[in-house]
Tab-separated table of C-alpha atoms in Angstrom:
chain	number	residue	atom	x	y	z
A	189	UNK	CA	-51.044	-25.057	-3.958
A	190	UNK	CA	-51.818	-21.340	-3.728
A	191	UNK	CA	-49.371	-20.861	-0.823
A	192	UNK	CA	-46.623	-22.689	-2.737
A	193	UNK	CA	-47.247	-20.468	-5.792
A	194	UNK	CA	-47.260	-17.376	-3.559
A	195	UNK	CA	-44.011	-18.465	-1.876
A	196	UNK	CA	-42.289	-19.066	-5.202
A	197	UNK	CA	-43.538	-15.737	-6.562
A	198	UNK	CA	-42.351	-13.944	-3.405
A	199	UNK	CA	-38.898	-15.582	-3.620
A	200	UNK	CA	-38.632	-14.663	-7.323
A	201	UNK	CA	-39.536	-11.044	-6.589
A	202	UNK	CA	-37.024	-10.834	-3.733
A	203	UNK	CA	-34.247	-12.321	-5.890
A	204	UNK	CA	-35.022	-10.013	-8.820
A	205	UNK	CA	-35.064	-7.046	-6.417
A	206	UNK	CA	-31.534	-7.960	-5.299
A	207	UNK	CA	-30.289	-8.069	-8.885
A	208	UNK	CA	-30.603	-4.308	-9.491
A	209	UNK	CA	-27.395	-2.427	-10.152
A	210	UNK	CA	-27.049	0.588	-7.868
A	211	UNK	CA	-27.123	3.894	-9.728
A	212	UNK	CA	-25.466	5.988	-7.054
A	213	UNK	CA	-22.932	5.417	-4.322
A	214	UNK	CA	-19.701	6.836	-2.991
A	215	UNK	CA	-16.451	6.200	-4.849
A	216	UNK	CA	-14.186	4.052	-2.732
A	217	UNK	CA	-10.432	3.704	-3.091
A	218	UNK	CA	-9.043	0.265	-3.621
A	219	UNK	CA	-6.270	-1.189	-1.541
A	220	UNK	CA	-2.637	-0.358	-2.185
A	221	UNK	CA	-0.670	-2.526	-4.554
A	222	UNK	CA	2.844	-3.238	-3.415
A	223	UNK	CA	5.711	-5.349	-4.573
A	224	UNK	CA	5.558	-9.128	-4.637
A	225	UNK	CA	5.426	-10.391	-1.073
A	226	UNK	CA	7.923	-12.964	0.117
A	227	UNK	CA	6.494	-16.426	-0.278
A	228	UNK	CA	4.189	-15.374	-3.113
A	229	UNK	CA	3.666	-17.989	-5.801
A	230	UNK	CA	3.553	-15.348	-8.556
A	231	UNK	CA	7.037	-14.446	-9.747
A	232	UNK	CA	8.726	-13.005	-12.786
A	233	UNK	CA	11.914	-14.891	-13.490
A	234	UNK	CA	14.300	-12.248	-14.782
A	235	UNK	CA	17.358	-13.108	-16.855
A	236	UNK	CA	20.679	-11.388	-16.189
A	237	UNK	CA	22.477	-9.598	-19.020
A	238	UNK	CA	24.854	-11.817	-20.998
A	239	UNK	CA	28.120	-11.014	-22.762
A	240	UNK	CA	27.618	-10.132	-26.418
A	241	UNK	CA	23.967	-9.087	-26.224
A	242	UNK	CA	22.791	-6.675	-28.934
A	243	UNK	CA	21.206	-3.314	-28.006
A	244	UNK	CA	17.753	-4.761	-28.777
A	245	UNK	CA	18.430	-7.780	-26.542
A	246	UNK	CA	19.655	-5.494	-23.745
A	247	UNK	CA	16.483	-3.389	-23.883
A	248	UNK	CA	14.242	-6.451	-24.057
A	249	UNK	CA	16.086	-8.026	-21.116
A	250	UNK	CA	15.824	-4.828	-19.095
A	251	UNK	CA	12.092	-4.462	-19.728
A	252	UNK	CA	11.471	-8.084	-18.734
A	253	UNK	CA	13.685	-7.809	-15.637
A	254	UNK	CA	11.936	-4.573	-14.599
A	255	UNK	CA	8.821	-6.671	-13.942
A	256	UNK	CA	10.662	-8.470	-11.113
A	257	UNK	CA	10.742	-6.384	-7.936
A	258	UNK	CA	12.804	-8.919	-5.998
A	259	UNK	CA	15.775	-7.470	-4.112
A	260	UNK	CA	14.833	-3.922	-5.168
A	261	UNK	CA	14.866	-4.764	-8.888
A	262	UNK	CA	18.429	-6.106	-8.613
A	263	UNK	CA	18.501	-7.903	-11.960
A	264	UNK	CA	16.994	-4.959	-13.867
A	265	UNK	CA	19.654	-2.714	-12.292
A	266	UNK	CA	22.358	-4.964	-13.785
A	267	UNK	CA	21.264	-3.709	-17.228
A	268	UNK	CA	21.873	-0.076	-16.247
A	269	UNK	CA	25.163	1.810	-16.477
A	270	UNK	CA	26.941	2.243	-13.119
A	271	UNK	CA	26.206	6.008	-12.990
A	272	UNK	CA	22.440	5.463	-12.794
A	273	UNK	CA	22.161	1.934	-11.398
A	274	UNK	CA	21.637	3.066	-7.785
A	275	UNK	CA	19.633	6.239	-8.466
A	276	UNK	CA	17.028	4.675	-10.778
A	277	UNK	CA	13.566	4.809	-9.164
A	278	UNK	CA	11.608	1.926	-10.717
A	279	UNK	CA	8.336	2.748	-8.946
A	280	UNK	CA	8.106	6.476	-9.752
A	281	UNK	CA	5.770	5.728	-12.672
A	282	UNK	CA	5.078	2.231	-13.928
A	283	UNK	CA	3.611	1.949	-17.405
A	284	UNK	CA	2.116	-1.475	-18.025
A	285	UNK	CA	1.774	-2.509	-21.637
A	286	UNK	CA	-0.028	-5.163	-23.645
A	287	UNK	CA	1.846	-8.012	-25.324
A	288	UNK	CA	5.602	-7.680	-25.842
A	289	UNK	CA	5.826	-4.372	-27.686
A	290	UNK	CA	8.139	-3.541	-30.584
A	291	UNK	CA	11.865	-2.855	-30.278
A	292	UNK	CA	13.974	-1.404	-33.103
A	293	UNK	CA	17.239	0.441	-33.564
A	294	UNK	CA	17.236	3.682	-35.546
A	295	UNK	CA	19.973	5.155	-37.735
A	296	UNK	CA	21.422	7.113	-34.772
A	297	UNK	CA	22.013	3.907	-32.802
A	298	UNK	CA	19.183	4.670	-30.389
A	299	UNK	CA	16.775	1.883	-29.436
A	300	UNK	CA	13.068	2.612	-29.854
A	301	UNK	CA	10.299	0.868	-27.947
A	302	UNK	CA	6.554	1.072	-28.528
A	303	UNK	CA	3.613	-0.860	-27.127
A	304	UNK	CA	-0.067	-0.463	-26.381
A	305	UNK	CA	-0.383	0.950	-22.859
A	306	UNK	CA	-2.853	-0.883	-20.598
A	307	UNK	CA	-2.563	1.138	-17.390
A	308	UNK	CA	-0.233	3.267	-15.258
A	309	UNK	CA	0.694	2.754	-11.610
A	310	UNK	CA	1.800	5.959	-9.880
A	311	UNK	CA	4.294	6.430	-7.045
A	312	UNK	CA	1.487	5.771	-4.523
A	313	UNK	CA	0.703	2.438	-6.238
A	314	UNK	CA	-2.635	3.663	-7.598
A	315	UNK	CA	-3.756	2.274	-10.937
A	316	UNK	CA	-5.131	4.446	-13.728
A	317	UNK	CA	-6.505	2.668	-16.781
A	318	UNK	CA	-5.154	4.068	-20.029
A	319	UNK	CA	-7.333	5.524	-22.743
A	320	UNK	CA	-8.179	3.169	-25.575
A	321	UNK	CA	-5.366	3.004	-28.159
A	322	UNK	CA	-2.852	4.722	-25.837
A	323	UNK	CA	0.672	3.950	-26.936
A	324	UNK	CA	3.940	4.022	-25.019
A	325	UNK	CA	6.789	5.326	-27.166
A	326	UNK	CA	10.246	5.533	-25.614
A	327	UNK	CA	13.717	5.985	-27.018
A	328	UNK	CA	16.663	4.512	-25.131
A	329	UNK	CA	20.294	5.463	-25.477
A	330	UNK	CA	22.706	2.625	-24.811
A	331	UNK	CA	26.333	3.043	-23.864
A	332	UNK	CA	29.304	0.722	-24.249
A	333	UNK	CA	30.830	-0.227	-20.864
A	334	UNK	CA	33.854	-2.507	-20.978
A	335	UNK	CA	33.049	-3.188	-24.650
A	336	UNK	CA	29.533	-4.408	-23.789
A	337	UNK	CA	26.186	-2.693	-24.242
């Protein structure tokens, strides 16, 4: 009986010794995050712009489509005016936000967007967590092209 008690005590001590959280170690970089790989089961299904969309709908559609990296963000680029469609760099700085954010049009016809920022991905695909209560605030200027926003 004593050896069984000793064995159980020894096992309990070994297990509790393994449960300590290390207090010092080197900082290690995580792996790179890239675009969605072909064949991945995780996809954002982006909707193309439609005739008659309001400025708010255009911005909302663009923001949703910008989450789909397929074909070099082809659907998101459809929301952009021809002058910037091919020069837009969608991975220069990616701000990821919580929930859907708020979209409104101001008296100047500009479209405002705000949302709680969760984290930022830089051009090297490194993630930086945002400070608590960080907010993204952007103003977008829309232009009529062929009588469509």
